[in-house]
Amino acid sequence: MDAAPPEGERPDERLRRWRMVLGEDGAEGTGRALTGRDAAMDGALTALYDGGKKPGGSGGAERSAGLGASAPSVARWLGDIRTYFPAPVVQVMQRDAIDRLGLSALLLEPEMLEAVEPDVHLVGTLLSLGKAMPETTRETARAVVRKVVDDLERRLATRTRATLTGALDRSARAARPRHRDIDWNRTIRANLKNYVSLPGREGGESGEDHEGAGTVIPERLVGYGRTDRSVKKDVILCVDQSGSMAASVVHAAVFGAVLASMRALATRLVVFDTAVVDLTDQLDDPVDVLFGTQLGGGTDINRALAYCQSRITRPADTVVVLISDLHEGGIRDGMVRRAAAMKASGVRFVTLLALSDEGTPSYDREHAAALAALGVPAFACTPDLFPEVMAAAIGGRPLPIPDAGP
C-alpha cells in the first residue's frame, strides 16, 4: 500500500517528484511527463547518472544522445546545473562528473573553469593536474583557488584566532605574578576556601559584639605573564599530500596561514609524499602554498617526521600536527619510533587522519593503534573543530576527540 502523501501535497506533485527520482525509466510507471524546467532538470541529471552518458543534453529531447565530452557541451551542461540546482547540489554533481566521466582534462581549458562552481574538491582536482596545466589556464585556475581560499578564511580565521589567543593567554599564567600582573578575579575564586571572618568592633549601640566583614587570604596568586612580543609556542603542520588527502591539504594551507599571522606562534608548514617540502616561506599566501604542493604519488611519513624533528628547538613548547591517513610507504616502524621520541622529549604530538568535512577516510589501522598506544590518538577532524583541537594541544589539555559512534 502506498504511503499517504504529506499533508498539503497534491497527488500530481507527488507523481512529479517520483518521476524526477526514478528518471526516464520511471516515466511509464508514474504516468507523468515532464515539460519545461522539469524536463531540463531531468535532462541534466540523466546526462550524468543514466548509463554514463556525457553531460551536455539541454532538455528531455536530447537526454539519451551520446554527445561526448567536448568542452562546449560540458560547459553548457555546467551552466544548466547552476541554473536549476542550489550550489551544494551543483558541487556534488560536478564532483560526480569529474569522477564518473573522466572530465579532469577539460578543466585545463579556461572556459570550463569559468563555468564551474568553485569548492574544495574542485581545488583538489586542479592541484592534482599540477604541471599538466597550460599557462593559458593557470591564471584562471588561481582565481578559482583564490575564491575558495578566501571563503574558507572568512569562515574560519576569526574563530581560530580568538580560540588560540585564549589558549595562549591561559598557558602564560604565572605562578608568582608581579603585583601589576595579578588577575584578582581569578585569584579570589581560587582562594575562596581561605575565607575567614574578622571580628567586629565591640560595643555597638546595643552593647553587643558584632561579627565584622570577612576576607580572603590569597595563599595562591593567579596572574598572566607580562605581555610581550615573544613567541610562546612553536607549531609544525606536517601534511600528507598524497592524492587521497586533497581536501585536507587545502584546509591545512588556510589554517597554516591563519596560525602564521599570530605573533605568539611560530608556524611551520611541511608537505610530503616520498619527498619533503617546507612551504613555511609561502605561508603569507595560502594560494601560493597550494600551488607549491603536488598531489599524488607515494608516501614517506618517516622521512617527513625526521625533517620535522630536526627543526624542533623547544620540545616542551612545540606542537606537531601530523595530517595523514597513515598509509606508510617508507620505514613502517620508523614513523612510530619518531613519534614516540618526539613525545618523550616533551613535544605535544597530534595525529589527524583528515582535516576536512568528509569524515574518516580509509587509513592504516595498525599504525593508528600503535600511535594510540603511545597516547597519541588518531582521528578525523573537521575544519570547525580544528581550533578547539589546537587550543587543547597548546594548553596541554585532553584533545576534543569526536565521538566515532557505535
mmCIF file of C-alpha atoms in Angstrom:
data_model
loop_
_atom_site.group_PDB
_atom_site.id
_atom_site.type_symbol
_atom_site.label_atom_id
_atom_site.label_comp_id
_atom_site.label_asym_id
_atom_site.label_seq_id
_atom_site.Cartn_x
_atom_site.Cartn_y
_atom_site.Cartn_z
ATOM 1 C CA MET A 1 0.000 0.000 0.000
ATOM 2 C CA ASP A 2 1.359 3.381 -0.970
ATOM 3 C CA ALA A 3 2.204 5.744 1.833
ATOM 4 C CA ALA A 4 -0.097 8.685 2.168
ATOM 5 C CA PRO A 5 1.292 11.891 0.661
ATOM 6 C CA PRO A 6 2.434 14.571 3.081
ATOM 7 C CA GLU A 7 -0.317 16.813 4.316
ATOM 8 C CA GLY A 8 -0.988 19.562 1.802
ATOM 9 C CA GLU A 9 0.889 17.856 -1.056
ATOM 10 C CA ARG A 10 -1.207 17.296 -4.192
ATOM 11 C CA PRO A 11 -1.175 13.833 -5.819
ATOM 12 C CA ASP A 12 0.181 15.231 -9.103
ATOM 13 C CA GLU A 13 3.064 16.902 -7.242
ATOM 14 C CA ARG A 14 3.850 13.560 -5.600
ATOM 15 C CA LEU A 15 3.945 11.876 -9.019
ATOM 16 C CA ARG A 16 6.189 14.645 -10.325
ATOM 17 C CA ARG A 17 8.667 14.058 -7.506
ATOM 18 C CA TRP A 18 8.686 10.298 -8.071
ATOM 19 C CA ARG A 19 9.226 10.869 -11.783
ATOM 20 C CA MET A 20 12.249 13.074 -11.026
ATOM 21 C CA VAL A 21 13.641 10.451 -8.638
ATOM 22 C CA LEU A 22 13.103 7.455 -10.945
ATOM 23 C CA GLY A 23 14.374 9.122 -14.100
ATOM 24 C CA GLU A 24 13.378 8.327 -17.647
ATOM 25 C CA ASP A 25 12.743 4.663 -16.889
ATOM 26 C CA GLY A 26 10.090 5.698 -14.385
ATOM 27 C CA ALA A 27 8.009 7.676 -16.867
ATOM 28 C CA GLU A 28 5.676 4.801 -17.682
ATOM 29 C CA GLY A 29 5.123 3.796 -14.070
ATOM 30 C CA THR A 30 4.208 7.285 -12.910
ATOM 31 C CA GLY A 31 2.279 8.289 -15.977
ATOM 32 C CA ARG A 32 3.777 11.728 -15.608
ATOM 33 C CA ALA A 33 5.500 13.538 -18.470
ATOM 34 C CA LEU A 34 7.950 16.311 -17.730
ATOM 35 C CA THR A 35 7.944 19.614 -19.550
ATOM 36 C CA GLY A 36 9.735 22.937 -19.400
ATOM 37 C CA ARG A 37 12.079 23.437 -16.452
ATOM 38 C CA ASP A 38 11.380 19.948 -15.064
ATOM 39 C CA ALA A 39 12.409 18.364 -18.363
ATOM 40 C CA ALA A 40 15.620 20.416 -18.418
ATOM 41 C CA MET A 41 16.484 19.394 -14.829
ATOM 42 C CA ASP A 42 15.761 15.775 -15.697
ATOM 43 C CA GLY A 43 17.981 16.055 -18.761
ATOM 44 C CA ALA A 44 20.881 17.395 -16.720
ATOM 45 C CA LEU A 45 20.557 14.554 -14.207
ATOM 46 C CA THR A 46 20.162 11.892 -16.911
ATOM 47 C CA ALA A 47 23.228 13.113 -18.801
ATOM 48 C CA LEU A 48 25.315 12.460 -15.697
ATOM 49 C CA TYR A 49 23.720 9.471 -13.991
ATOM 50 C CA ASP A 50 21.945 7.453 -16.729
ATOM 51 C CA GLY A 51 24.423 4.893 -18.001
ATOM 52 C CA GLY A 52 27.494 7.134 -18.061
ATOM 53 C CA LYS A 53 26.349 9.367 -20.934
ATOM 54 C CA LYS A 54 28.418 12.511 -21.258
ATOM 55 C CA PRO A 55 26.943 15.751 -19.941
ATOM 56 C CA GLY A 56 25.627 18.189 -22.480
ATOM 57 C CA GLY A 57 21.961 17.432 -23.013
ATOM 58 C CA SER A 58 19.749 20.518 -22.810
ATOM 59 C CA GLY A 59 16.280 19.197 -22.161
ATOM 60 C CA GLY A 60 14.354 15.976 -22.352
ATOM 61 C CA ALA A 61 14.644 15.532 -26.117
ATOM 62 C CA GLU A 62 18.432 15.215 -26.005
ATOM 63 C CA ARG A 63 18.822 13.202 -22.850
ATOM 64 C CA SER A 64 19.752 9.930 -24.458
ATOM 65 C CA ALA A 65 22.137 11.340 -27.042
ATOM 66 C CA GLY A 66 25.804 10.427 -26.711
ATOM 67 C CA LEU A 67 27.306 13.872 -27.009
ATOM 68 C CA GLY A 68 30.858 13.088 -25.939
ATOM 69 C CA ALA A 69 32.966 15.113 -23.522
ATOM 70 C CA SER A 70 33.552 18.114 -25.738
ATOM 71 C CA ALA A 71 34.306 21.360 -23.953
ATOM 72 C CA PRO A 72 31.334 23.312 -25.383
ATOM 73 C CA SER A 73 28.759 20.645 -24.448
ATOM 74 C CA VAL A 74 30.154 20.156 -20.932
ATOM 75 C CA ALA A 75 30.382 23.901 -20.379
ATOM 76 C CA ARG A 76 26.741 24.187 -21.418
ATOM 77 C CA TRP A 77 25.809 21.378 -19.009
ATOM 78 C CA LEU A 78 27.703 23.119 -16.182
ATOM 79 C CA GLY A 79 25.752 26.275 -16.900
ATOM 80 C CA ASP A 80 22.481 24.327 -16.863
ATOM 81 C CA ILE A 81 23.023 22.729 -13.477
ATOM 82 C CA ARG A 82 23.943 26.098 -11.951
ATOM 83 C CA THR A 83 20.627 27.412 -13.261
ATOM 84 C CA TYR A 84 18.470 24.565 -11.958
ATOM 85 C CA PHE A 85 20.114 23.430 -8.707
ATOM 86 C CA PRO A 86 21.425 25.090 -5.491
ATOM 87 C CA ALA A 87 25.194 25.465 -5.049
ATOM 88 C CA PRO A 88 25.712 22.443 -2.723
ATOM 89 C CA VAL A 89 23.961 20.164 -5.241
ATOM 90 C CA VAL A 90 25.963 21.687 -8.095
ATOM 91 C CA GLN A 91 29.204 20.904 -6.278
ATOM 92 C CA VAL A 92 28.191 17.271 -5.776
ATOM 93 C CA MET A 93 27.210 16.912 -9.446
ATOM 94 C CA GLN A 94 30.464 18.498 -10.616
ATOM 95 C CA ARG A 95 32.441 16.099 -8.441
ATOM 96 C CA ASP A 96 30.495 13.144 -9.809
ATOM 97 C CA ALA A 97 31.030 14.322 -13.382
ATOM 98 C CA ILE A 98 34.784 14.514 -12.851
ATOM 99 C CA ASP A 99 34.922 11.099 -11.162
ATOM 100 C CA ARG A 100 32.419 9.180 -13.298
ATOM 101 C CA LEU A 101 33.054 10.648 -16.720
ATOM 102 C CA GLY A 102 36.770 11.451 -16.615
ATOM 103 C CA LEU A 103 36.402 15.169 -17.267
ATOM 104 C CA SER A 104 39.565 16.299 -15.449
ATOM 105 C CA ALA A 105 41.354 17.086 -18.705
ATOM 106 C CA LEU A 106 38.609 19.531 -19.707
ATOM 107 C CA LEU A 107 39.384 21.599 -16.605
ATOM 108 C CA LEU A 108 42.588 22.614 -18.368
ATOM 109 C CA GLU A 109 40.523 24.901 -20.589
ATOM 110 C CA PRO A 110 39.781 28.418 -19.274
ATOM 111 C CA GLU A 111 36.163 28.461 -20.485
ATOM 112 C CA MET A 112 35.478 25.325 -18.462
ATOM 113 C CA LEU A 113 36.947 26.772 -15.289
ATOM 114 C CA GLU A 114 34.858 29.901 -15.668
ATOM 115 C CA ALA A 115 31.705 27.758 -15.782
ATOM 116 C CA VAL A 116 32.257 25.662 -12.655
ATOM 117 C CA GLU A 117 31.122 26.315 -9.079
ATOM 118 C CA PRO A 118 34.336 26.594 -7.005
ATOM 119 C CA ASP A 119 34.672 24.327 -3.950
ATOM 120 C CA VAL A 120 37.353 22.461 -2.006
ATOM 121 C CA HIS A 121 37.051 19.325 -4.142
ATOM 122 C CA LEU A 122 37.476 21.265 -7.365
ATOM 123 C CA VAL A 123 40.607 22.891 -5.930
ATOM 124 C CA GLY A 124 41.943 19.420 -5.133
ATOM 125 C CA THR A 125 41.312 18.318 -8.708
ATOM 126 C CA LEU A 126 43.064 21.389 -10.118
ATOM 127 C CA LEU A 127 46.066 20.851 -7.854
ATOM 128 C CA SER A 128 46.287 17.208 -8.898
ATOM 129 C CA LEU A 129 46.594 18.317 -12.543
ATOM 130 C CA GLY A 130 49.772 20.099 -11.496
ATOM 131 C CA LYS A 131 52.293 20.709 -14.247
ATOM 132 C CA ALA A 132 49.897 19.456 -16.917
ATOM 133 C CA MET A 133 48.047 22.767 -16.614
ATOM 134 C CA PRO A 134 48.950 25.101 -19.505
ATOM 135 C CA GLU A 135 49.880 28.727 -18.854
ATOM 136 C CA THR A 136 46.666 29.887 -20.570
ATOM 137 C CA THR A 137 44.681 28.154 -17.823
ATOM 138 C CA ARG A 138 46.894 28.792 -14.815
ATOM 139 C CA GLU A 139 45.651 32.313 -14.038
ATOM 140 C CA THR A 140 42.025 31.230 -14.294
ATOM 141 C CA ALA A 141 42.799 28.293 -12.019
ATOM 142 C CA ARG A 142 44.436 30.626 -9.493
ATOM 143 C CA ALA A 143 41.298 32.763 -9.492
ATOM 144 C CA VAL A 144 39.168 29.688 -8.749
ATOM 145 C CA VAL A 145 41.500 28.608 -5.937
ATOM 146 C CA ARG A 146 41.622 32.161 -4.568
ATOM 147 C CA LYS A 147 37.833 32.314 -4.289
ATOM 148 C CA VAL A 148 37.676 29.056 -2.334
ATOM 149 C CA VAL A 149 40.563 30.059 -0.049
ATOM 150 C CA ASP A 150 39.064 33.483 0.663
ATOM 151 C CA ASP A 151 35.717 31.893 1.546
ATOM 152 C CA LEU A 152 37.418 29.452 3.930
ATOM 153 C CA GLU A 153 39.439 32.217 5.581
ATOM 154 C CA ARG A 154 36.327 34.318 6.162
ATOM 155 C CA ARG A 155 34.608 31.351 7.784
ATOM 156 C CA LEU A 156 37.480 30.048 9.896
ATOM 157 C CA ALA A 157 40.042 32.756 10.650
ATOM 158 C CA THR A 158 38.297 34.886 13.291
ATOM 159 C CA ARG A 159 37.214 31.967 15.452
ATOM 160 C CA THR A 160 40.615 30.293 15.142
ATOM 161 C CA ARG A 161 42.487 33.390 16.275
ATOM 162 C CA ALA A 162 40.095 34.010 19.178
ATOM 163 C CA THR A 163 40.237 30.406 20.386
ATOM 164 C CA LEU A 164 44.013 30.130 20.201
ATOM 165 C CA THR A 165 44.610 33.553 21.735
ATOM 166 C CA GLY A 166 42.637 32.435 24.784
ATOM 167 C CA ALA A 167 44.632 29.198 24.987
ATOM 168 C CA LEU A 168 47.936 31.072 24.710
ATOM 169 C CA ASP A 169 46.905 33.540 27.418
ATOM 170 C CA ARG A 170 45.968 30.726 29.765
ATOM 171 C CA SER A 171 49.232 28.924 29.091
ATOM 172 C CA ALA A 172 51.122 32.105 30.028
ATOM 173 C CA ARG A 173 49.678 32.433 33.555
ATOM 174 C CA ALA A 174 52.422 32.981 36.061
ATOM 175 C CA ALA A 175 52.591 31.059 39.342
ATOM 176 C CA ARG A 176 54.029 34.081 41.167
ATOM 177 C CA PRO A 177 52.992 37.092 39.107
ATOM 178 C CA ARG A 178 54.137 40.602 39.786
ATOM 179 C CA HIS A 179 51.630 42.788 41.612
ATOM 180 C CA ARG A 180 50.520 44.601 38.461
ATOM 181 C CA ASP A 181 50.086 41.264 36.632
ATOM 182 C CA ILE A 182 47.769 39.672 39.214
ATOM 183 C CA ASP A 183 44.366 38.634 37.911
ATOM 184 C CA TRP A 184 42.372 39.486 41.044
ATOM 185 C CA ASN A 185 39.107 37.913 39.905
ATOM 186 C CA ARG A 186 40.753 34.539 39.315
ATOM 187 C CA THR A 187 42.876 34.893 42.463
ATOM 188 C CA ILE A 188 39.785 35.438 44.626
ATOM 189 C CA ARG A 189 37.952 32.490 43.067
ATOM 190 C CA ALA A 190 40.997 30.259 43.548
ATOM 191 C CA ASN A 191 41.204 31.181 47.263
ATOM 192 C CA LEU A 192 37.558 31.202 48.358
ATOM 193 C CA LYS A 193 38.281 28.191 50.569
ATOM 194 C CA ASN A 194 40.565 30.509 52.561
ATOM 195 C CA TYR A 195 37.747 32.896 53.522
ATOM 196 C CA VAL A 196 37.822 33.920 57.205
ATOM 197 C CA SER A 197 35.517 36.136 59.205
ATOM 198 C CA LEU A 198 37.009 39.101 61.022
ATOM 199 C CA PRO A 199 35.746 40.113 64.484
ATOM 200 C CA GLY A 200 33.699 43.266 64.601
ATOM 201 C CA ARG A 201 34.273 46.191 66.948
ATOM 202 C CA GLU A 202 32.936 45.784 70.422
ATOM 203 C CA GLY A 203 30.224 47.862 71.965
ATOM 204 C CA GLY A 204 27.685 48.598 69.358
ATOM 205 C CA GLU A 205 24.604 50.583 70.131
ATOM 206 C CA SER A 206 23.187 47.528 71.929
ATOM 207 C CA GLY A 207 26.464 46.908 73.705
ATOM 208 C CA GLU A 208 26.957 43.556 71.926
ATOM 209 C CA ASP A 209 29.848 42.324 69.831
ATOM 210 C CA HIS A 210 29.230 42.271 66.061
ATOM 211 C CA GLU A 211 30.891 39.996 63.550
ATOM 212 C CA GLY A 212 32.829 42.124 61.107
ATOM 213 C CA ALA A 213 33.429 41.712 57.362
ATOM 214 C CA GLY A 214 35.305 38.623 56.132
ATOM 215 C CA THR A 215 38.389 38.441 53.983
ATOM 216 C CA VAL A 216 40.043 36.004 51.588
ATOM 217 C CA ILE A 217 43.621 35.063 52.357
ATOM 218 C CA PRO A 218 45.364 34.759 48.946
ATOM 219 C CA GLU A 219 47.634 31.791 49.519
ATOM 220 C CA ARG A 220 47.950 31.349 45.749
ATOM 221 C CA LEU A 221 48.201 34.268 43.344
ATOM 222 C CA VAL A 222 46.926 33.831 39.805
ATOM 223 C CA GLY A 223 48.050 36.113 37.024
ATOM 224 C CA TYR A 224 49.275 36.357 33.483
ATOM 225 C CA GLY A 225 52.788 36.568 32.208
ATOM 226 C CA ARG A 226 53.750 40.040 31.093
ATOM 227 C CA THR A 227 52.575 40.727 27.575
ATOM 228 C CA ASP A 228 55.439 40.825 25.127
ATOM 229 C CA ARG A 229 56.279 40.066 21.538
ATOM 230 C CA SER A 230 57.981 36.756 22.240
ATOM 231 C CA VAL A 231 56.860 33.520 20.615
ATOM 232 C CA LYS A 232 55.063 31.329 23.151
ATOM 233 C CA LYS A 233 54.561 28.156 21.109
ATOM 234 C CA ASP A 234 56.025 26.516 18.006
ATOM 235 C CA VAL A 235 53.594 24.720 15.693
ATOM 236 C CA ILE A 236 54.586 22.324 12.906
ATOM 237 C CA LEU A 237 51.903 21.197 10.473
ATOM 238 C CA CYS A 238 53.140 18.073 8.676
ATOM 239 C CA VAL A 239 50.729 17.346 5.822
ATOM 240 C CA ASP A 240 50.467 14.262 3.618
ATOM 241 C CA GLN A 241 49.950 15.430 0.015
ATOM 242 C CA SER A 242 49.020 12.046 -1.463
ATOM 243 C CA GLY A 243 46.006 12.177 -3.758
ATOM 244 C CA SER A 244 43.510 10.978 -1.138
ATOM 245 C CA MET A 245 44.371 13.934 1.132
ATOM 246 C CA ALA A 246 43.430 16.731 -1.296
ATOM 247 C CA ALA A 247 40.736 18.380 0.863
ATOM 248 C CA SER A 248 42.983 18.160 3.923
ATOM 249 C CA VAL A 249 45.810 19.908 2.063
ATOM 250 C CA VAL A 250 43.505 22.794 1.139
ATOM 251 C CA HIS A 251 42.294 23.294 4.718
ATOM 252 C CA ALA A 252 45.811 22.888 6.137
ATOM 253 C CA ALA A 253 47.093 25.657 3.850
ATOM 254 C CA VAL A 254 44.374 28.013 5.069
ATOM 255 C CA PHE A 255 44.909 27.192 8.746
ATOM 256 C CA GLY A 256 48.670 27.432 8.289
ATOM 257 C CA ALA A 257 48.280 30.986 7.002
ATOM 258 C CA VAL A 258 45.980 31.891 9.910
ATOM 259 C CA LEU A 259 48.372 30.466 12.516
ATOM 260 C CA ALA A 260 51.336 32.173 10.864
ATOM 261 C CA SER A 261 49.555 35.516 11.242
ATOM 262 C CA MET A 262 49.546 35.141 15.056
ATOM 263 C CA ARG A 263 52.564 36.757 16.651
ATOM 264 C CA ALA A 264 52.651 34.362 19.623
ATOM 265 C CA LEU A 265 53.024 31.330 17.350
ATOM 266 C CA ALA A 266 55.948 30.284 15.178
ATOM 267 C CA THR A 267 54.300 28.164 12.489
ATOM 268 C CA ARG A 268 55.978 25.820 10.040
ATOM 269 C CA LEU A 269 54.172 24.028 7.189
ATOM 270 C CA VAL A 270 55.738 20.865 5.783
ATOM 271 C CA VAL A 271 54.130 18.827 2.987
ATOM 272 C CA PHE A 272 55.327 15.432 1.856
ATOM 273 C CA ASP A 273 54.869 12.443 -0.393
ATOM 274 C CA THR A 274 58.081 10.481 -0.930
ATOM 275 C CA ALA A 275 59.900 13.832 -0.764
ATOM 276 C CA VAL A 276 59.588 16.573 1.858
ATOM 277 C CA VAL A 277 58.928 20.227 1.001
ATOM 278 C CA ASP A 278 58.979 23.073 3.529
ATOM 279 C CA LEU A 279 56.478 25.745 2.448
ATOM 280 C CA THR A 280 56.828 27.964 5.514
ATOM 281 C CA ASP A 281 58.174 30.892 3.490
ATOM 282 C CA GLN A 282 54.936 30.988 1.472
ATOM 283 C CA LEU A 283 52.514 30.999 4.399
ATOM 284 C CA ASP A 284 51.589 34.634 3.879
ATOM 285 C CA ASP A 285 49.533 33.487 0.863
ATOM 286 C CA PRO A 286 47.786 30.095 1.066
ATOM 287 C CA VAL A 287 47.189 30.146 -2.697
ATOM 288 C CA ASP A 288 50.956 30.117 -3.247
ATOM 289 C CA VAL A 289 51.170 27.294 -0.724
ATOM 290 C CA LEU A 290 48.609 25.222 -2.615
ATOM 291 C CA PHE A 291 50.320 25.729 -5.956
ATOM 292 C CA GLY A 292 53.527 24.666 -4.251
ATOM 293 C CA THR A 293 52.045 21.263 -3.469
ATOM 294 C CA GLN A 294 51.995 18.296 -5.797
ATOM 295 C CA LEU A 295 49.087 15.990 -5.041
ATOM 296 C CA GLY A 296 49.575 12.303 -5.767
ATOM 297 C CA GLY A 297 52.476 9.926 -5.569
ATOM 298 C CA GLY A 298 53.751 7.781 -2.716
ATOM 299 C CA THR A 299 54.089 8.452 0.989
ATOM 300 C CA ASP A 300 57.118 8.522 3.307
ATOM 301 C CA ILE A 301 55.860 9.646 6.714
ATOM 302 C CA ASN A 302 59.057 8.610 8.472
ATOM 303 C CA ARG A 303 61.156 10.937 6.311
ATOM 304 C CA ALA A 304 58.724 13.815 6.890
ATOM 305 C CA LEU A 305 58.789 13.327 10.664
ATOM 306 C CA ALA A 306 62.591 13.141 10.589
ATOM 307 C CA TYR A 307 62.648 16.561 8.932
ATOM 308 C CA CYS A 308 60.164 17.999 11.451
ATOM 309 C CA GLN A 309 62.148 16.530 14.345
ATOM 310 C CA SER A 310 65.300 18.235 13.078
ATOM 311 C CA ARG A 311 63.545 21.620 13.235
ATOM 312 C CA ILE A 312 62.431 21.339 16.876
ATOM 313 C CA THR A 313 64.419 23.546 19.247
ATOM 314 C CA ARG A 314 61.963 23.885 22.167
ATOM 315 C CA PRO A 315 60.289 20.488 22.639
ATOM 316 C CA ALA A 316 58.212 21.487 25.672
ATOM 317 C CA ASP A 317 56.770 24.430 23.737
ATOM 318 C CA THR A 318 56.193 22.625 20.425
ATOM 319 C CA VAL A 319 53.046 21.131 18.921
ATOM 320 C CA VAL A 320 53.465 18.789 15.934
ATOM 321 C CA VAL A 321 50.311 18.035 13.938
ATOM 322 C CA LEU A 322 50.622 15.112 11.530
ATOM 323 C CA ILE A 323 47.780 15.131 8.976
ATOM 324 C CA SER A 324 47.844 11.787 7.176
ATOM 325 C CA ASP A 325 45.871 8.603 6.570
ATOM 326 C CA LEU A 326 48.979 6.791 7.912
ATOM 327 C CA HIS A 327 49.465 4.600 4.836
ATOM 328 C CA GLU A 328 53.251 4.494 5.097
ATOM 329 C CA GLY A 329 55.430 3.728 2.098
ATOM 330 C CA GLY A 330 58.691 4.346 3.920
ATOM 331 C CA ILE A 331 60.095 2.674 7.030
ATOM 332 C CA ARG A 332 56.927 1.459 8.732
ATOM 333 C CA ASP A 333 58.245 1.145 12.293
ATOM 334 C CA GLY A 334 60.367 4.271 11.915
ATOM 335 C CA MET A 335 57.317 6.532 11.831
ATOM 336 C CA VAL A 336 56.084 5.260 15.210
ATOM 337 C CA ARG A 337 59.562 5.423 16.750
ATOM 338 C CA ARG A 338 59.967 9.050 15.722
ATOM 339 C CA ALA A 339 56.550 9.962 17.097
ATOM 340 C CA ALA A 340 57.490 8.236 20.371
ATOM 341 C CA ALA A 341 60.823 10.077 20.540
ATOM 342 C CA MET A 342 59.206 13.463 19.994
ATOM 343 C CA LYS A 343 56.539 12.777 22.591
ATOM 344 C CA ALA A 344 59.152 11.603 25.099
ATOM 345 C CA SER A 345 61.082 14.865 24.606
ATOM 346 C CA GLY A 346 58.038 16.902 25.609
ATOM 347 C CA VAL A 347 56.508 17.626 22.191
ATOM 348 C CA ARG A 348 52.702 17.590 22.023
ATOM 349 C CA PHE A 349 52.061 15.232 19.099
ATOM 350 C CA VAL A 350 48.660 15.248 17.364
ATOM 351 C CA THR A 351 47.585 12.921 14.530
ATOM 352 C CA LEU A 352 44.655 13.833 12.264
ATOM 353 C CA LEU A 353 43.528 11.236 9.743
ATOM 354 C CA ALA A 354 41.845 14.033 7.799
ATOM 355 C CA LEU A 355 41.223 17.761 8.086
ATOM 356 C CA SER A 356 38.003 18.056 6.119
ATOM 357 C CA ASP A 357 34.230 17.720 6.273
ATOM 358 C CA GLU A 358 34.323 14.295 4.619
ATOM 359 C CA GLY A 359 34.578 12.137 7.732
ATOM 360 C CA THR A 360 37.135 9.441 8.491
ATOM 361 C CA PRO A 361 38.925 8.181 5.375
ATOM 362 C CA SER A 362 40.437 4.789 4.742
ATOM 363 C CA TYR A 363 43.504 4.649 6.987
ATOM 364 C CA ASP A 364 46.170 2.277 8.302
ATOM 365 C CA ARG A 365 44.587 0.880 11.457
ATOM 366 C CA GLU A 366 47.780 -0.831 12.617
ATOM 367 C CA HIS A 367 49.676 2.451 12.694
ATOM 368 C CA ALA A 368 46.723 4.238 14.297
ATOM 369 C CA ALA A 369 46.665 1.623 17.071
ATOM 370 C CA ALA A 370 50.434 1.933 17.572
ATOM 371 C CA LEU A 371 50.142 5.699 17.960
ATOM 372 C CA ALA A 372 47.189 5.321 20.333
ATOM 373 C CA ALA A 373 49.357 3.054 22.495
ATOM 374 C CA LEU A 374 51.767 5.995 22.807
ATOM 375 C CA GLY A 375 48.929 8.237 23.988
ATOM 376 C CA VAL A 376 48.540 9.816 20.533
ATOM 377 C CA PRO A 377 45.001 9.052 19.322
ATOM 378 C CA ALA A 378 44.439 9.355 15.567
ATOM 379 C CA PHE A 379 41.091 10.778 14.461
ATOM 380 C CA ALA A 380 39.472 12.719 11.649
ATOM 381 C CA CYS A 381 38.908 16.405 12.367
ATOM 382 C CA THR A 382 36.536 18.863 10.733
ATOM 383 C CA PRO A 383 37.700 22.408 9.996
ATOM 384 C CA ASP A 384 35.230 23.715 12.592
ATOM 385 C CA LEU A 385 36.745 21.500 15.316
ATOM 386 C CA PHE A 386 40.372 22.237 14.451
ATOM 387 C CA PRO A 387 40.666 25.446 16.549
ATOM 388 C CA GLU A 388 39.499 23.527 19.640
ATOM 389 C CA VAL A 389 41.986 20.731 18.931
ATOM 390 C CA MET A 390 44.840 23.229 18.627
ATOM 391 C CA ALA A 391 43.752 25.116 21.758
ATOM 392 C CA ALA A 392 43.750 21.870 23.749
ATOM 393 C CA ALA A 393 47.172 20.893 22.372
ATOM 394 C CA ILE A 394 48.633 24.295 23.224
ATOM 395 C CA GLY A 395 47.109 24.265 26.705
ATOM 396 C CA GLY A 396 48.157 20.684 27.474
ATOM 397 C CA ARG A 397 44.548 19.580 27.875
ATOM 398 C CA PRO A 398 42.871 16.384 26.576
ATOM 399 C CA LEU A 399 42.031 16.635 22.903
ATOM 400 C CA PRO A 400 38.333 17.030 21.997
ATOM 401 C CA ILE A 401 38.147 13.784 20.034
ATOM 402 C CA PRO A 402 34.814 13.484 18.212
ATOM 403 C CA ASP A 403 32.596 10.551 19.072
ATOM 404 C CA ALA A 404 33.112 7.881 16.439
ATOM 405 C CA GLY A 405 29.698 6.375 17.220
ATOM 406 C CA PRO A 406 28.837 2.706 17.814
#
